[in-house]
Each structure stands twice: as C-alpha cells, then as structure tokens.
CSV table of C-alpha atoms in Angstrom, one decimal:
chain,number,residue,atom,x,y,z
A,22,MET,CA,28.7,55.6,-27.2
A,23,GLU,CA,29.0,52.0,-25.6
A,24,SER,CA,30.1,51.4,-22.3
A,25,PRO,CA,33.5,49.8,-22.8
A,26,ALA,CA,31.6,47.3,-20.2
A,27,LEU,CA,29.4,46.3,-22.9
A,28,LEU,CA,31.9,45.2,-25.4
A,29,PRO,CA,32.9,42.0,-26.0
A,30,PRO,CA,37.2,41.7,-25.7
A,31,GLN,CA,38.8,43.5,-27.4
A,32,ASP,CA,40.3,41.3,-29.5
A,33,VAL,CA,40.6,42.4,-32.6
A,34,SER,CA,42.5,39.7,-34.0
A,35,GLY,CA,39.0,38.9,-35.8
A,36,PRO,CA,37.5,40.8,-39.0
A,37,PHE,CA,35.1,43.5,-37.8
A,38,THR,CA,32.7,44.0,-40.5
A,39,PRO,CA,31.5,47.1,-40.3
A,40,SER,CA,27.1,47.4,-40.5
A,41,ALA,CA,25.0,48.9,-42.8
A,42,ASP,CA,23.0,51.4,-41.4
A,43,TRP,CA,18.9,50.8,-41.5
A,44,CYS,CA,18.4,53.8,-42.0
A,45,ALA,CA,20.1,54.5,-45.1
A,46,GLN,CA,19.3,51.6,-46.0
A,47,ALA,CA,15.4,52.8,-45.9
A,48,LYS,CA,16.0,56.5,-47.3
A,49,ALA,CA,18.0,54.7,-49.6
A,50,SER,CA,14.7,52.0,-51.0
A,51,PHE,CA,12.7,55.4,-50.6
A,52,ASP,CA,15.0,57.5,-52.6
A,53,ALA,CA,14.5,57.8,-56.4
A,54,THR,CA,18.3,57.3,-56.7
A,55,PRO,CA,19.7,55.1,-54.4
A,56,PRO,CA,23.6,55.3,-53.3
A,57,LYS,CA,26.1,53.7,-55.7
A,58,PRO,CA,27.2,50.9,-54.2
A,59,GLY,CA,30.2,50.4,-52.0
A,60,VAL,CA,29.6,54.3,-51.3
A,61,HIS,CA,29.4,53.6,-47.7
A,62,VAL,CA,26.3,56.2,-46.2
A,63,GLU,CA,27.9,57.6,-42.8
A,64,THR,CA,25.7,58.3,-40.4
A,65,LYS,CA,25.8,58.6,-36.3
A,66,ARG,CA,24.5,55.1,-36.1
A,67,SER,CA,27.4,53.6,-38.3
A,68,MET,CA,29.8,56.2,-36.4
A,69,ASN,CA,28.6,54.7,-33.2
A,70,ARG,CA,28.4,50.6,-34.5
A,71,GLY,CA,24.9,50.5,-33.8
A,72,TRP,CA,22.8,47.5,-34.4
A,73,SER,CA,25.3,44.4,-34.1
A,74,GLY,CA,27.8,46.8,-35.1
A,75,TYR,CA,30.7,45.7,-32.3
A,76,GLN,CA,33.4,43.9,-32.9
A,77,HIS,CA,33.7,40.2,-33.2
A,78,LYS,CA,36.8,38.3,-31.8
A,79,ALA,CA,37.7,35.1,-34.5
A,80,GLY,CA,35.3,32.0,-33.2
A,81,ASP,CA,33.0,34.5,-31.9
A,82,THR,CA,29.7,32.9,-33.5
A,83,VAL,CA,26.8,33.8,-32.1
A,84,MET,CA,26.1,37.5,-34.5
A,85,SER,CA,28.1,35.6,-37.1
A,86,ASP,CA,25.5,32.7,-37.0
A,87,LEU,CA,22.8,34.8,-38.5
A,88,LYS,CA,22.0,35.5,-41.4
A,89,PRO,CA,24.1,39.5,-42.3
A,90,GLU,CA,21.0,41.5,-42.2
A,91,ILE,CA,20.8,44.3,-39.3
A,92,GLY,CA,17.7,46.3,-38.4
A,93,PRO,CA,14.0,45.8,-37.4
A,94,GLU,CA,14.8,42.2,-39.0
A,95,ARG,CA,17.4,41.2,-37.0
A,96,MET,CA,16.1,42.5,-33.6
A,97,THR,CA,13.1,40.8,-34.6
A,98,GLN,CA,15.0,37.5,-35.2
A,99,LEU,CA,17.0,38.1,-31.1
A,100,LEU,CA,13.7,38.5,-29.8
A,101,THR,CA,12.0,35.4,-31.2
A,102,LEU,CA,15.4,33.1,-29.6
A,103,LEU,CA,14.5,34.4,-26.8
A,104,LYS,CA,10.6,33.9,-26.8
A,105,SER,CA,11.7,29.9,-27.6
A,106,GLY,CA,14.3,30.2,-24.7
A,107,PRO,CA,16.5,32.2,-21.8
A,108,ASP,CA,19.4,32.3,-25.1
A,109,GLU,CA,21.5,34.2,-22.7
A,110,GLN,CA,23.7,35.8,-26.2
A,111,ALA,CA,20.4,36.8,-28.1
A,112,PHE,CA,19.8,39.2,-24.6
A,113,ALA,CA,22.9,39.8,-24.5
A,114,ASP,CA,22.8,41.6,-28.6
A,115,LEU,CA,19.3,43.0,-27.9
A,116,PHE,CA,20.5,44.5,-24.6
A,117,ARG,CA,23.2,46.4,-26.7
A,118,PHE,CA,21.2,47.7,-29.0
A,119,TYR,CA,18.3,48.7,-26.1
A,120,ALA,CA,19.7,49.1,-23.3
A,121,PRO,CA,21.9,52.6,-23.8
A,122,ARG,CA,18.8,54.1,-26.0
A,123,LEU,CA,15.7,53.4,-22.9
A,124,LYS,CA,18.0,54.9,-21.0
A,125,SER,CA,18.8,58.1,-23.4
A,126,TYR,CA,14.6,57.9,-23.5
A,127,MET,CA,14.1,57.8,-19.6
A,128,ARG,CA,16.6,61.0,-19.1
A,129,LYS,CA,15.1,62.5,-21.9
A,130,LEU,CA,11.8,62.2,-19.9
A,131,GLY,CA,13.2,63.5,-16.6
A,132,ALA,CA,14.5,60.5,-15.4
A,133,ALA,CA,17.8,61.4,-12.8
A,134,GLU,CA,20.6,59.1,-14.6
A,135,ASP,CA,20.0,56.4,-11.3
A,136,MET,CA,16.6,56.0,-12.3
A,137,ALA,CA,17.0,55.8,-15.3
A,138,GLU,CA,19.9,53.3,-15.2
A,139,GLU,CA,17.9,51.6,-13.3
A,140,LEU,CA,14.6,51.8,-15.6
A,141,ALA,CA,16.9,50.6,-18.3
A,142,GLN,CA,17.8,47.5,-16.9
A,143,GLU,CA,14.3,47.0,-15.6
A,144,ALA,CA,12.7,47.1,-19.1
A,145,MET,CA,15.1,45.0,-19.7
A,146,ALA,CA,14.5,42.7,-17.3
A,147,MET,CA,10.6,42.9,-18.7
A,148,VAL,CA,11.7,41.8,-22.4
A,149,TRP,CA,13.5,38.8,-20.7
A,150,ARG,CA,10.7,37.7,-19.0
A,151,LYS,CA,7.7,38.8,-21.6
A,152,ALA,CA,9.2,37.5,-24.5
A,153,HIS,CA,7.0,34.3,-24.1
A,154,LEU,CA,4.6,37.0,-25.2
A,155,PHE,CA,6.2,38.2,-28.0
A,156,ASP,CA,4.4,37.3,-31.0
A,157,SER,CA,6.2,39.3,-34.2
A,158,ALA,CA,2.9,39.1,-36.9
A,159,LYS,CA,1.3,42.0,-33.8
A,160,ALA,CA,4.7,43.9,-33.9
A,161,GLY,CA,8.5,44.2,-34.2
A,162,ALA,CA,10.9,43.9,-32.1
A,163,GLY,CA,11.3,47.7,-31.5
A,164,THR,CA,7.6,48.5,-31.2
A,165,TRP,CA,7.0,46.0,-28.4
A,166,ILE,CA,9.8,47.0,-26.3
A,167,PHE,CA,9.3,50.5,-27.1
A,168,SER,CA,5.9,49.6,-25.5
A,169,ILE,CA,7.5,47.8,-22.4
A,170,ALA,CA,9.9,50.8,-21.8
A,171,ARG,CA,6.7,53.0,-22.1
A,172,ASN,CA,4.4,51.5,-19.8
A,173,LEU,CA,7.3,51.0,-16.8
A,174,ARG,CA,7.7,54.3,-16.8
A,175,ILE,CA,3.8,55.5,-16.9
A,176,ASP,CA,4.0,52.9,-13.4
A,177,ALA,CA,6.8,54.5,-12.2
A,178,PHE,CA,7.4,57.7,-13.5
A,179,ARG,CA,4.0,59.4,-13.3
A,180,ARG,CA,2.0,56.4,-10.5
A,181,GLN,CA,-0.5,56.4,-12.3
A,182,LYS,CA,-2.2,52.6,-14.1
A,183,ARG,CA,-1.8,52.4,-17.5
A,184,PRO,CA,-5.5,51.4,-18.9
A,185,GLU,CA,-4.7,48.8,-22.3
A,186,VAL,CA,-6.9,46.6,-24.5
A,187,GLU,CA,-6.6,43.3,-23.7
A,188,LEU,CA,-7.3,40.5,-26.6
A,189,ASP,CA,-9.1,38.7,-24.7
A,190,ASP,CA,-11.7,41.0,-23.5
A,191,PRO,CA,-15.1,39.7,-24.7
A,192,THR,CA,-15.9,43.1,-26.1
A,193,PHE,CA,-13.2,43.0,-28.2
A,194,MET,CA,-13.8,43.8,-31.5
A,195,PRO,CA,-11.9,42.2,-34.1
A,196,ASP,CA,-10.0,43.9,-37.1
A,197,ASP,CA,-11.4,43.9,-39.9
A,198,GLN,CA,-10.7,41.9,-42.8
A,199,ALA,CA,-7.3,42.4,-45.1
A,200,SER,CA,-6.9,45.6,-43.7
A,201,PRO,CA,-4.0,47.0,-46.3
A,202,GLU,CA,-1.9,48.0,-43.2
A,203,ALA,CA,-1.9,44.3,-43.0
A,204,GLU,CA,-0.2,44.0,-46.2
A,205,LEU,CA,3.5,45.8,-44.3
A,206,ASP,CA,4.9,43.4,-42.9
A,207,GLN,CA,6.6,44.7,-39.7
A,208,GLY,CA,9.8,45.3,-41.0
A,209,GLN,CA,8.8,47.2,-44.3
A,210,GLN,CA,6.7,48.9,-41.8
A,211,ALA,CA,9.9,49.9,-39.7
A,212,ARG,CA,11.2,50.8,-42.7
A,213,ALA,CA,8.3,53.3,-44.1
A,214,VAL,CA,8.0,55.0,-40.7
A,215,ARG,CA,11.8,55.2,-40.2
A,216,ALA,CA,11.9,57.2,-44.2
A,217,ALA,CA,8.5,59.0,-43.4
A,218,LEU,CA,10.4,60.8,-40.5
A,219,ALA,CA,13.6,61.7,-42.4
A,220,THR,CA,11.7,63.5,-45.3
A,221,LEU,CA,9.7,65.1,-42.2
A,222,PRO,CA,10.0,69.4,-42.7
A,223,LYS,CA,12.0,70.7,-39.6
A,224,GLU,CA,9.4,72.3,-37.7
A,225,GLN,CA,7.2,69.6,-38.4
A,226,ALA,CA,10.3,66.6,-36.9
A,227,LYS,CA,10.4,69.1,-33.7
A,228,ILE,CA,7.0,68.2,-32.9
A,229,VAL,CA,6.9,64.7,-33.2
A,230,HIS,CA,10.3,64.7,-31.4
A,231,LEU,CA,8.4,66.6,-28.4
A,232,SER,CA,5.3,65.2,-28.3
A,233,PHE,CA,7.3,61.5,-27.8
A,234,PHE,CA,10.0,63.3,-25.2
A,235,GLU,CA,8.0,65.9,-23.1
A,236,ASP,CA,5.4,64.9,-21.2
A,237,LYS,CA,3.8,68.0,-21.5
A,238,PRO,CA,0.4,69.0,-22.6
A,239,HIS,CA,0.6,71.2,-26.2
A,240,ALA,CA,-0.2,74.0,-24.8
A,241,GLU,CA,3.4,74.4,-22.8
A,242,ILE,CA,4.7,73.3,-25.7
A,243,ALA,CA,3.3,75.4,-28.0
A,244,GLU,CA,4.7,78.5,-25.1
A,245,GLN,CA,8.1,77.2,-25.4
A,246,LEU,CA,8.3,76.8,-28.7
A,247,GLY,CA,6.7,81.0,-29.0
A,248,ILE,CA,4.4,79.6,-30.9
A,249,PRO,CA,0.5,79.4,-30.8
A,250,LEU,CA,-1.3,76.0,-29.6
A,251,GLY,CA,-3.3,76.6,-32.9
A,252,THR,CA,0.0,76.2,-35.0
A,253,VAL,CA,1.7,73.6,-32.8
A,254,LYS,CA,-1.7,71.2,-33.7
A,255,SER,CA,-1.3,71.8,-37.4
A,256,ARG,CA,1.5,71.1,-37.6
A,257,MET,CA,0.7,67.7,-35.6
A,258,ARG,CA,-2.2,66.9,-37.9
A,259,LEU,CA,0.5,67.4,-40.9
A,260,ALA,CA,2.9,65.6,-39.5
A,261,PHE,CA,0.5,62.4,-38.1
A,262,GLN,CA,-0.5,62.3,-41.7
A,263,ARG,CA,2.6,61.3,-43.1
A,264,PHE,CA,2.5,58.5,-41.3
A,265,ARG,CA,-1.0,57.1,-41.7
A,266,LYS,CA,0.2,57.5,-45.3
A,267,ALA,CA,3.4,56.1,-45.5
A,268,LEU,CA,1.9,52.9,-43.4
A,269,GLY,CA,-1.0,53.2,-45.9
A,270,GLU,CA,-3.7,53.9,-43.5
A,271,PRO,CA,-7.1,55.3,-44.6
A,272,GLU,CA,-7.3,59.0,-44.3
A,273,LEU,CA,-9.5,59.9,-41.1
B,5,MET,CA,-20.5,51.2,-37.3
B,6,ILE,CA,-18.1,53.4,-35.2
B,7,THR,CA,-17.8,56.8,-37.1
B,8,HIS,CA,-16.7,59.5,-34.3
B,9,HIS,CA,-13.3,59.0,-33.2
B,10,PRO,CA,-10.1,60.6,-30.9
B,11,THR,CA,-8.4,63.3,-32.5
B,12,GLU,CA,-4.8,62.7,-33.2
B,13,GLU,CA,-3.7,64.8,-30.2
B,14,PHE,CA,-5.3,62.3,-27.6
B,15,MET,CA,-4.2,59.1,-30.0
B,16,VAL,CA,-0.6,60.5,-30.4
B,17,ALA,CA,0.4,61.3,-26.3
B,18,TYR,CA,-1.6,58.0,-25.1
B,19,ALA,CA,0.9,56.4,-27.7
B,20,ALA,CA,3.8,58.4,-26.1
B,21,GLY,CA,2.3,57.6,-23.0
B,22,THR,CA,1.8,60.9,-22.4
B,23,LEU,CA,-1.7,61.3,-21.4
B,24,ASP,CA,-3.2,61.1,-18.0
B,25,GLU,CA,-5.0,58.3,-16.6
B,26,ALA,CA,-8.4,59.4,-17.1
B,27,ASN,CA,-8.2,60.2,-20.7
B,28,SER,CA,-6.0,57.3,-21.6
B,29,LEU,CA,-9.2,55.4,-19.4
B,30,ALA,CA,-11.5,56.5,-22.2
B,31,ILE,CA,-8.8,55.8,-25.2
B,32,ALA,CA,-8.1,52.1,-24.2
B,33,ALA,CA,-12.1,51.8,-23.7
B,34,HIS,CA,-12.6,53.5,-27.4
B,35,LEU,CA,-9.9,51.2,-29.1
B,36,THR,CA,-11.1,48.1,-27.5
B,37,LEU,CA,-13.9,48.4,-29.9
B,38,CYS,CA,-12.6,50.5,-32.6
B,39,PRO,CA,-10.4,48.1,-35.5
B,40,THR,CA,-9.3,51.4,-37.1
B,41,CYS,CA,-8.0,53.5,-34.0
B,42,ARG,CA,-6.1,50.5,-32.9
B,43,ASP,CA,-3.9,50.1,-36.5
B,44,GLU,CA,-3.5,54.0,-36.1
B,45,ILE,CA,-2.1,53.8,-32.8
B,46,ALA,CA,0.2,51.1,-34.1
B,47,VAL,CA,1.4,53.4,-36.3
B,48,TYR,CA,2.2,55.9,-33.6
B,49,GLU,CA,4.0,53.3,-31.4
B,50,ALA,CA,6.2,52.1,-34.5
B,51,LEU,CA,7.1,56.0,-34.1
B,52,GLY,CA,7.7,56.3,-30.8
B,53,ALA,CA,10.2,52.8,-31.0
B,54,THR,CA,11.9,54.7,-34.5
B,55,LEU,CA,12.5,57.3,-32.7
B,56,VAL,CA,14.1,56.0,-29.6
B,57,GLU,CA,15.8,53.7,-31.6
B,58,GLU,CA,17.8,57.4,-32.9
B,59,LEU,CA,18.3,58.5,-29.8
B,60,PRO,CA,22.0,58.4,-29.1
B,61,GLU,CA,23.5,56.0,-26.5
B,62,ALA,CA,23.6,56.7,-22.9
B,63,VAL,CA,26.4,55.2,-21.1
B,64,MET,CA,25.3,51.6,-19.5
B,65,ALA,CA,26.9,51.2,-15.8
B,66,PRO,CA,29.7,49.1,-15.8
B,67,GLN,CA,28.2,45.2,-15.6
B,68,ALA,CA,24.9,46.4,-16.6
B,69,LEU,CA,24.1,43.4,-18.6
B,70,ALA,CA,25.8,41.3,-16.1
B,71,ALA,CA,23.3,42.7,-13.0
B,72,THR,CA,19.9,42.5,-15.7
B,73,LEU,CA,20.9,39.1,-16.4
B,74,GLU,CA,21.6,38.3,-12.6
B,75,ARG,CA,18.1,39.9,-12.3
B,76,VAL,CA,16.1,37.4,-14.7
B,77,ARG,CA,18.2,34.3,-14.5
B,78,HIS,CA,17.2,33.0,-11.3
B,79,ALA,CA,12.9,33.2,-12.5
B,80,SER,CA,11.3,30.8,-13.6
B,81,ARG,CA,9.7,32.1,-16.7
B,82,PRO,CA,6.1,30.3,-18.6
B,83,LEU,CA,7.5,28.5,-21.7
B,84,ALA,CA,6.8,30.3,-25.4
B,85,THR,CA,3.2,30.0,-26.2
B,86,VAL,CA,2.4,28.0,-29.2
B,87,SER,CA,0.4,31.3,-29.9
B,88,SER,CA,-1.9,34.0,-28.3
B,89,PRO,CA,-5.1,32.9,-28.3
B,90,LEU,CA,-6.4,34.8,-31.3
B,91,PRO,CA,-9.6,36.9,-30.9
B,92,SER,CA,-12.8,35.6,-32.8
B,93,ARG,CA,-13.1,36.9,-36.2
B,94,HIS,CA,-16.7,37.5,-35.1
B,95,ALA,CA,-18.6,40.4,-33.7
B,96,PRO,CA,-19.0,39.7,-29.8
B,97,THR,CA,-22.0,38.2,-28.7
B,98,SER,CA,-21.0,38.7,-25.0
B,99,SER,CA,-23.7,40.5,-23.1
B,100,ILE,CA,-20.8,41.8,-21.8
B,101,MET,CA,-21.2,45.7,-21.9
B,102,LEU,CA,-17.7,47.7,-20.5
B,103,PRO,CA,-14.3,47.0,-22.2
B,104,ALA,CA,-12.0,45.7,-19.9
B,105,PRO,CA,-10.1,48.6,-19.2
B,106,LEU,CA,-13.2,50.2,-17.9
B,107,ARG,CA,-14.4,47.0,-15.6
B,108,HIS,CA,-11.0,47.2,-13.3
B,109,TYR,CA,-12.2,50.6,-12.6
B,110,VAL,CA,-15.9,49.9,-12.1
B,111,GLY,CA,-15.4,46.6,-9.6
B,112,GLY,CA,-17.1,44.6,-12.3
B,113,ASP,CA,-19.6,45.3,-15.5
B,114,ILE,CA,-22.0,47.6,-15.4
B,115,GLY,CA,-24.2,46.1,-13.2
B,116,ALA,CA,-21.6,46.2,-10.5
B,117,ALA,CA,-21.9,50.5,-11.0
B,118,LYS,CA,-22.3,52.0,-7.9
B,119,TRP,CA,-24.6,54.9,-9.1
B,120,GLN,CA,-25.1,58.9,-7.7
B,121,VAL,CA,-27.9,60.9,-8.6
B,122,LEU,CA,-26.5,63.4,-10.7
B,123,GLY,CA,-29.8,64.7,-12.1
B,124,PRO,CA,-33.4,63.8,-13.0
B,125,GLY,CA,-32.8,60.7,-15.1
B,126,ILE,CA,-29.4,60.8,-14.7
B,127,HIS,CA,-26.2,59.2,-12.1
B,128,HIS,CA,-23.0,59.3,-12.3
B,129,MET,CA,-20.2,56.9,-11.0
B,130,PRO,CA,-16.9,58.5,-10.6
B,131,LEU,CA,-14.1,56.6,-12.1
B,132,VAL,CA,-10.8,58.0,-12.0
B,133,ALA,CA,-9.4,62.0,-10.9
B,134,SER,CA,-5.6,62.4,-11.9
B,135,GLU,CA,-3.9,65.2,-12.8
B,136,GLY,CA,-7.0,67.3,-12.7
B,137,VAL,CA,-8.7,65.2,-15.0
B,138,THR,CA,-11.7,63.1,-14.3
B,139,ALA,CA,-13.4,60.1,-15.9
B,140,ARG,CA,-16.6,59.1,-14.4
B,141,LEU,CA,-19.6,56.8,-16.1
B,142,LEU,CA,-22.6,59.0,-16.9
B,143,ARG,CA,-26.2,56.6,-17.3
B,144,ILE,CA,-28.8,58.6,-18.9
B,145,ALA,CA,-32.6,58.0,-19.2
B,146,PRO,CA,-34.2,57.9,-22.4
B,147,GLY,CA,-35.0,61.0,-24.1
B,148,ARG,CA,-33.6,62.9,-21.4
B,149,ALA,CA,-32.2,66.2,-22.6
B,150,VAL,CA,-29.2,68.0,-21.0
B,151,PHE,CA,-29.7,71.3,-21.4
B,152,ASP,CA,-27.3,73.6,-23.1
B,153,HIS,CA,-23.5,73.7,-21.7
B,154,GLY,CA,-19.8,74.8,-23.4
B,155,HIS,CA,-16.8,73.5,-22.2
B,156,GLY,CA,-13.8,75.1,-20.0
B,157,GLY,CA,-11.7,72.7,-22.1
B,158,LEU,CA,-11.6,69.2,-23.8
B,159,GLU,CA,-14.4,66.5,-22.8
B,160,LEU,CA,-14.6,63.2,-24.1
B,161,THR,CA,-17.3,61.5,-24.4
B,162,LEU,CA,-17.5,57.9,-25.2
B,163,VAL,CA,-21.0,56.1,-25.6
B,164,LEU,CA,-21.0,52.4,-24.0
B,165,ASN,CA,-24.9,52.0,-24.0
B,166,GLY,CA,-28.0,53.6,-26.5
B,167,SER,CA,-27.2,56.7,-28.3
B,168,TYR,CA,-27.4,60.4,-27.8
B,169,GLN,CA,-28.1,63.4,-30.4
B,170,SER,CA,-25.7,66.6,-30.3
B,171,GLN,CA,-25.4,69.3,-32.7
B,172,GLY,CA,-26.9,67.1,-35.4
B,173,LYS,CA,-25.0,64.6,-35.5
B,174,ARG,CA,-25.7,60.3,-33.7
B,175,PHE,CA,-23.3,59.0,-31.2
B,176,THR,CA,-23.9,54.8,-30.7
B,177,ARG,CA,-21.9,52.7,-28.9
B,178,GLY,CA,-17.5,52.9,-30.0
B,179,ASP,CA,-18.4,56.4,-30.8
B,180,LEU,CA,-16.2,58.9,-28.8
B,181,GLU,CA,-17.1,62.4,-29.2
B,182,VAL,CA,-13.8,64.9,-28.9
B,183,ALA,CA,-15.7,68.6,-27.3
B,184,ASP,CA,-13.8,71.8,-27.3
B,185,GLU,CA,-14.3,74.6,-25.9
B,186,ASN,CA,-15.9,75.9,-28.8
B,187,VAL,CA,-18.9,73.7,-29.0
B,188,ASN,CA,-22.3,74.6,-27.3
B,189,HIS,CA,-24.3,71.5,-27.4
B,190,ARG,CA,-27.6,70.2,-26.0
B,191,PRO,CA,-27.2,66.1,-25.9
B,192,VAL,CA,-30.4,64.1,-26.1
B,193,ALA,CA,-30.3,60.4,-25.1
B,194,GLY,CA,-32.1,58.8,-27.8
B,195,MET,CA,-35.5,57.0,-27.1
B,196,GLU,CA,-34.3,52.8,-28.0
B,197,ASP,CA,-32.3,53.0,-24.6
B,198,VAL,CA,-30.7,53.8,-21.3
B,199,CYS,CA,-27.8,55.9,-22.8
B,200,ILE,CA,-24.9,54.8,-21.0
B,201,CYS,CA,-21.1,56.9,-21.5
B,202,LEU,CA,-18.1,57.8,-20.1
B,203,ALA,CA,-17.3,61.3,-20.0
B,204,VAL,CA,-14.0,62.7,-19.3
B,205,THR,CA,-14.0,66.4,-18.0
B,206,ASP,CA,-11.7,68.3,-16.5
B,207,ALA,CA,-11.7,68.4,-12.7
B,208,PRO,CA,-12.9,70.3,-10.4
B,209,LEU,CA,-16.2,71.0,-12.0
B,210,ARG,CA,-16.1,74.0,-13.8
B,211,PHE,CA,-19.3,76.2,-13.8
B,212,ASP,CA,-19.3,75.7,-17.6
B,213,SER,CA,-19.1,72.4,-18.0
B,214,TRP,CA,-21.7,70.2,-18.4
B,215,ILE,CA,-21.2,67.7,-15.2
B,216,GLY,CA,-20.8,71.5,-13.6
B,217,ARG,CA,-23.9,72.8,-14.5
B,218,LEU,CA,-26.0,69.6,-14.0
B,219,MET,CA,-24.3,69.3,-10.4
B,220,GLN,CA,-24.8,73.2,-9.6
B,221,PRO,CA,-28.4,72.7,-8.2
B,222,PHE,CA,-27.3,70.2,-5.6
B,223,ILE,CA,-23.7,70.5,-4.8
B,224,GLY,CA,-24.2,74.3,-4.4
B,225,ILE,CA,-20.8,75.1,-6.6
C-alpha cells in the first residue's frame, strides 16, 4: 500500500497504463515457455502498482518522457538523472518505490515505527546527497540504494562502524581482466538474481530471507526453525551456490 | 595468488550487514586484496537489493517525500564526478602493507602499530572488540611455531605479511583461514619474513583458543 501522501493528485482523466512487472518479466525470460502475449501476469507487485505504476494525470510528462521500461534499468536511469543534477522528479519517483520498502526492511530488522520511518527518509536523503558517486557500471540502482540503507542501519542501530573496501586504497588489488561476471550488465544481473530467487526451493528461500532480515547468528536461526545448525549451513550453501551460478561465478 | 577464501557464511553476513565489526574488518581487508571475493559480494548485495525490492510496502508518514526533500533541498551537493578514479590495472607496487580498513584501526600503516608482547617472538595489538568477538594484529617471528591449539568457535586469520603453514597448507598474503572447533592446528611462521596477520577470535579469551593459550602463562587466565 502506498501512502496517499505519496501519490500524485488522484486525477484519473489521463490514461493509466499498468506497468508490466519486472519480476514476471524475469521469470518469463527464464521460463522455457514464456507467458502468452497479452496475458497479464498478476503478481503482488502489479496489484500494488509497484515500480512506476502510479496513476498519471494528463500532461504529467515526467514518467512518460522516459522509455516505458520498468524495473532495474528504469531505476538506474532515474538515479543517473539524479546524479547529473538535483532532479526532484527523478528523486520523487525513486522515493515512491524505495522509501516504503526500505521502511519495511528497517521494520523487519527490528526498528520501531518511528525509527524505521526516520531511517527510510534518511537513507533516501543520502541517496540524494551521494548520487554524484553512483556509478552504473559498478552496481545497479537497487544494489547501490540497498548498501546505503544497510550501512545506515549498522551505524544507527548497531552503533558500530562498518569496515569497507576503499577503491583508492594503494593496497587495493584490481579486478582480474574480463571476468565472466563482467559480461552481464547490471540489469541482466538483477534479473538473473530475481529468477534464481524465484526458483529456489522453499526451505532454502526461507534461509536466504533470514540471512538478510534477521540480525542473528546461524545457531539462533537454527534454534528458531528447530533444525540442526548443519542443516541451516548446508541449505545456505546450496542456495548461495545457485546465485553464484546464475551470475556465472566460478565454483569456489 | 590467494587460494584461501572466507566461507559463504561470513560473506553473506557481511553483505547483509549482520556481521559483527571484528569479523567485518577481516572480510573488508580480505576483499581489498581479493577481486574474486569482491565479485561474490556483489552477487549477495544484488540479492539483498532484490529481497528488499520484493518486500511489501510500508506506509510512509504523510508528507514523507516533502520532508525528505526539505532535508536535502538546501544542502549543497558536490557536482557529479565525470568518472570515479578507476583503480590501476596493475598490481599495487606501494610499500603500504595494511589495507585501508585496517589502517583506520591501527592509526596508520604497520609502522604505527603499538605492539604488546604476547609470548617469545609473538606480539599483538588488539584492534576492536564487539559482540564478544575480538580482532587483533599478530606479529610472529620467522620460523616461530605456535603450539597445538583447538578453537572454541570460529576463528579467522588473514595473512598480511610473510606466511604460515598449518595442517599441510601454506597461507600467504591475502589468504584467509577459517578454522572451526574441529581444527586443531600448529601454525608455523614461514622462515622468509616476519608473519603478520589479523586474527579474529571469540572473546573473552578462551582457555582453548590459540590466543588464550598463548596468553595463559602471561596473564594467568
């Protein structure tokens, strides 16, 4: 549910084109039998009118000026606009998609309502302030925004420093030439991750969620699920192998 | 050539932001030296982003967007950089030993380390202790053997200079050993140089941990 405050004026005189769903697209592109053309795949996101799926009013040029793409490329495009200048409309579009989800993320990791609201707003404010540092060759918009929110949470909530790699560090060992992963662009990478997630066995998906949304050691996760620690670890290993494989990473 | 890497457990927790500070320090230092693991972290961060994107939307406060714009509207912002400085394609030739995340804790490169004697030929410098986990630098004289020890929990050791041999394997700069309670090893520093590593262990010091056993005769624990 989007907050009414975030929606543009409810003038529905203009055409409303429901966005196709990136998730559905990703699944379709990985399915042997893609959905028939014209069949709208109903998902939670499309019902929520996620991505840019809010209603436009006539003459609202901002969203329709851009290509009707949705999904990771769209978000990266918006962030790139924000990088090149203080584009409040691009920011508003990013905010409508990410702020409510970042708030959910903070809530899931134990932040109270007020704290989650504050952290979501502050994370988005940091997206604005740091937009000049965004490099679409290195990460998609989603990954970049996630890492900002994650670090903000560590600062605010765990009251710890976050040791981070620094690119201009003289000891930084440069990338190997032409790693296979570099062949996938960021949009393809996001889709591959999404597709791998969609096909994960349920018990592995559960462990993946807990790994990101529970600030707990694996021993406690095992206890919570009532399964042995070894099982948690082996499910994790299987799940994360699948992601690395989907992205063309070598087996370690 | 780095041949020993952190396990998924540590990598995923680092990407998720749920890893304690001491272990995060070891992972960040390893990532600085290991492009292979940086690629892997990128996968897990993309996964984290996807999971967040799939969360149901929370209801934001009324006027949340306006309030956030108000926070940033008057703040001056640096202009977009034309391109961020790309790291050189060549292996670093700098004489700096410690990766940047470590230099922040040491207060400079290895020369700034304030060593305390831990045993004959062995020095340490504690860097961070949080959530019951301690990270410290260790300096072991060439050829010096550390007697057999088991582990209470997981112990990470990242080699920064020189090498050590353990369980028939050699660990050199950038290698990160993950030893669990089943590993009972007797690391021996290589003869070629002083061995400097970052060791992350459970704290308070355990009777059966490497560091704990080393310190036992000195501090009487």
